[in-house]
């Protein structure tokens, strides 16, 4: 967990400049609980190069608690079969060809997203919702996912973010693999 917290701090605070409450260079928030599911990508040296967090919307989660305004007046979902994907990043800090912005188009990001969707389905998700920067749309299109905005993008702390529905079914993205 400490490695995960350091990685997230490096991505979200140091590289992307998010204003997050962090202690000792570790990025965690109130949604990092015992029941949180993490999907990690690691390189050959066992270093984290990607992460995603999955939370059921039947318990407190980022969109519902912090960013409900992104839902265009709709109530935040609250269901055991709708899960939130948050804190998604795919940055290999040891690679000279990876930037924080490139995280939304790399093969590693696509692989991490697919693994995250497979994990979400294994725990019962029929739909996934995200709070994301606009760049995630490019990743979803490139990976062939069925996705739709839940509301219009909004500027928060100078960054355009939006809520996005994703169909996690492998049938929804299988054709993009070839």
Short mmCIF file of C-alpha atoms in Angstrom, two decimals:
data_model
loop_
_atom_site.label_atom_id
_atom_site.label_comp_id
_atom_site.label_asym_id
_atom_site.label_seq_id
_atom_site.Cartn_x
_atom_site.Cartn_y
_atom_site.Cartn_z
CA UNK A 1 0.00 0.00 0.00
CA UNK A 2 2.89 2.36 0.67
CA UNK A 3 4.22 1.79 -2.87
CA UNK A 4 0.74 2.50 -4.23
CA UNK A 5 0.45 5.70 -2.18
CA UNK A 6 3.88 6.90 -3.36
CA UNK A 7 3.05 6.11 -6.99
CA UNK A 8 -0.28 7.93 -6.82
CA UNK A 9 1.38 10.94 -5.17
CA UNK A 10 3.98 11.06 -7.94
CA UNK A 11 1.33 10.87 -10.68
CA UNK A 12 -1.53 12.94 -9.33
CA UNK A 13 0.21 15.50 -7.11
CA UNK A 14 3.70 15.89 -8.59
CA UNK A 15 3.02 15.36 -12.31
CA UNK A 16 -0.60 16.43 -12.75
CA UNK A 17 -0.59 19.09 -10.02
CA UNK A 18 -3.78 18.00 -8.26
CA UNK A 19 -4.33 19.76 -4.95
CA UNK A 20 -4.82 16.74 -2.69
CA UNK A 21 -4.40 16.31 1.05
CA UNK A 22 -1.35 14.04 1.43
CA UNK A 23 0.90 13.04 4.28
CA UNK A 24 4.48 11.79 3.98
CA UNK A 25 4.36 11.73 0.16
CA UNK A 26 1.52 9.17 0.12
CA UNK A 27 -1.71 9.84 -1.77
CA UNK A 28 -4.74 8.23 -0.16
CA UNK A 29 -8.22 9.49 0.49
CA UNK A 30 -11.34 8.42 2.38
CA UNK A 31 -12.23 5.97 -0.40
CA UNK A 32 -9.14 3.83 0.14
CA UNK A 33 -10.80 1.37 2.49
CA UNK A 34 -10.44 -2.28 3.39
CA UNK A 35 -13.06 -3.20 0.77
CA UNK A 36 -11.48 -1.14 -2.05
CA UNK A 37 -10.25 -3.19 -4.99
CA UNK A 38 -7.01 -2.14 -6.67
CA UNK A 39 -5.74 -3.19 -10.07
CA UNK A 40 -1.99 -2.66 -10.48
CA UNK A 41 0.34 -2.88 -13.45
CA UNK A 42 3.98 -3.61 -12.69
CA UNK A 43 7.12 -3.71 -14.80
CA UNK A 44 9.73 -6.47 -14.88
CA UNK A 45 11.42 -4.90 -11.83
CA UNK A 46 8.16 -5.19 -9.83
CA UNK A 47 7.69 -1.41 -9.86
CA UNK A 48 4.16 -0.01 -10.16
CA UNK A 49 3.57 1.50 -13.62
CA UNK A 50 -0.21 1.74 -13.45
CA UNK A 51 -3.09 1.69 -11.02
CA UNK A 52 -6.86 1.75 -10.90
CA UNK A 53 -9.27 1.79 -7.98
CA UNK A 54 -12.67 0.10 -8.03
CA UNK A 55 -15.44 0.97 -5.57
CA UNK A 56 -19.05 -0.20 -5.40
CA UNK A 57 -21.51 2.68 -5.64
CA UNK A 58 -23.53 1.07 -2.85
CA UNK A 59 -20.97 2.60 -0.43
CA UNK A 60 -19.37 6.07 -0.41
CA UNK A 61 -17.33 6.77 -3.56
CA UNK A 62 -15.59 9.74 -5.22
CA UNK A 63 -18.24 10.77 -7.76
CA UNK A 64 -21.13 10.42 -5.36
CA UNK A 65 -19.47 12.22 -2.45
CA UNK A 66 -17.18 14.81 -4.06
CA UNK A 67 -18.31 15.40 -7.66
CA UNK A 68 -22.09 14.79 -7.90
CA UNK A 69 -22.41 18.00 -9.96
CA UNK A 70 -20.85 16.10 -12.88
CA UNK A 71 -24.06 14.06 -13.23
CA UNK A 72 -26.07 16.89 -14.77
CA UNK A 73 -28.67 16.92 -11.97
CA UNK A 74 -29.10 13.13 -11.81
CA UNK A 75 -28.75 11.35 -8.49
CA UNK A 76 -25.45 9.52 -8.06
CA UNK A 77 -25.81 5.80 -8.72
CA UNK A 78 -26.19 3.59 -5.66
CA UNK A 79 -26.15 -0.08 -6.63
CA UNK A 80 -24.07 -3.18 -6.02
CA UNK A 81 -23.85 -3.76 -9.78
CA UNK A 82 -22.54 -0.26 -10.61
CA UNK A 83 -18.91 0.31 -9.71
CA UNK A 84 -16.72 3.39 -9.86
CA UNK A 85 -13.30 3.40 -11.50
CA UNK A 86 -11.08 6.12 -10.04
CA UNK A 87 -7.42 7.03 -9.52
CA UNK A 88 -6.63 5.52 -12.92
CA UNK A 89 -3.07 6.12 -14.13
CA UNK A 90 -0.56 4.36 -16.35
CA UNK A 91 2.80 6.10 -16.10
CA UNK A 92 6.12 4.27 -16.09
CA UNK A 93 8.49 6.74 -14.46
CA UNK A 94 11.49 4.62 -15.47
CA UNK A 95 10.64 4.89 -19.18
CA UNK A 96 11.89 7.90 -21.13
CA UNK A 97 8.92 7.68 -23.52
CA UNK A 98 6.16 8.02 -20.92
CA UNK A 99 4.64 11.30 -19.78
CA UNK A 100 1.75 11.88 -17.41
CA UNK A 101 -0.39 13.04 -20.33
CA UNK A 102 0.50 10.02 -22.46
CA UNK A 103 -1.11 7.81 -19.80
CA UNK A 104 -4.38 8.08 -21.72
CA UNK A 105 -3.10 6.56 -24.97
CA UNK A 106 -0.41 3.97 -24.17
CA UNK A 107 -0.79 0.24 -24.72
CA UNK A 108 -0.13 -0.19 -20.98
CA UNK A 109 -3.08 2.11 -20.22
CA UNK A 110 -5.36 0.14 -22.53
CA UNK A 111 -4.25 -3.14 -20.97
CA UNK A 112 -4.79 -1.73 -17.46
CA UNK A 113 -8.24 -0.47 -18.43
CA UNK A 114 -9.24 -3.86 -19.86
CA UNK A 115 -7.96 -5.67 -16.76
CA UNK A 116 -9.86 -3.18 -14.58
CA UNK A 117 -13.09 -3.86 -16.48
CA UNK A 118 -12.58 -7.64 -16.22
CA UNK A 119 -12.00 -7.25 -12.48
CA UNK A 120 -15.09 -5.07 -12.13
CA UNK A 121 -17.21 -7.71 -13.88
CA UNK A 122 -15.78 -10.47 -11.66
CA UNK A 123 -17.04 -8.60 -8.60
CA UNK A 124 -20.49 -8.08 -10.11
CA UNK A 125 -20.33 -4.81 -12.05
CA UNK A 126 -22.69 -4.49 -14.99
CA UNK A 127 -21.80 -0.82 -15.45
CA UNK A 128 -18.82 1.30 -14.45
CA UNK A 129 -18.78 5.05 -13.90
CA UNK A 130 -15.72 7.27 -13.70
CA UNK A 131 -14.70 10.77 -12.77
CA UNK A 132 -12.04 11.47 -15.36
CA UNK A 133 -10.10 14.12 -17.19
CA UNK A 134 -11.23 14.50 -20.80
CA UNK A 135 -8.24 12.49 -22.08
CA UNK A 136 -9.87 9.27 -20.90
CA UNK A 137 -12.34 9.53 -23.79
CA UNK A 138 -9.49 9.03 -26.27
CA UNK A 139 -8.31 5.95 -24.37
CA UNK A 140 -11.83 4.48 -24.29
CA UNK A 141 -12.33 5.06 -28.04
CA UNK A 142 -8.91 3.60 -28.88
CA UNK A 143 -9.62 0.55 -26.74
CA UNK A 144 -13.06 0.13 -28.35
CA UNK A 145 -15.16 0.53 -25.21
CA UNK A 146 -18.80 1.51 -25.25
CA UNK A 147 -18.82 4.68 -23.19
CA UNK A 148 -21.03 7.73 -22.76
CA UNK A 149 -20.80 10.96 -20.83
CA UNK A 150 -23.07 11.17 -17.80
CA UNK A 151 -22.99 14.96 -17.98
CA UNK A 152 -21.13 17.86 -19.49
CA UNK A 153 -17.46 18.39 -18.58
CA UNK A 154 -16.77 20.96 -15.86
CA UNK A 155 -13.67 22.81 -14.77
CA UNK A 156 -12.53 21.83 -11.29
CA UNK A 157 -9.27 23.32 -10.01
CA UNK A 158 -8.44 24.35 -13.57
CA UNK A 159 -8.90 20.86 -15.04
CA UNK A 160 -11.76 19.76 -17.27
CA UNK A 161 -13.30 16.60 -15.82
CA UNK A 162 -16.48 14.67 -16.47
CA UNK A 163 -18.45 11.64 -15.35
CA UNK A 164 -18.41 8.79 -17.84
CA UNK A 165 -20.36 5.53 -18.09
CA UNK A 166 -18.45 2.48 -19.37
CA UNK A 167 -19.83 -0.89 -20.41
CA UNK A 168 -17.31 -3.31 -18.84
CA UNK A 169 -18.43 -6.31 -20.92
CA UNK A 170 -15.63 -7.86 -22.94
CA UNK A 171 -18.08 -8.09 -25.84
CA UNK A 172 -18.13 -4.29 -25.81
CA UNK A 173 -14.39 -4.05 -26.57
CA UNK A 174 -13.35 -7.39 -28.05
CA UNK A 175 -13.42 -6.11 -31.65
CA UNK A 176 -10.83 -3.43 -30.82
CA UNK A 177 -8.24 -6.07 -29.88
CA UNK A 178 -7.58 -7.11 -33.47
#
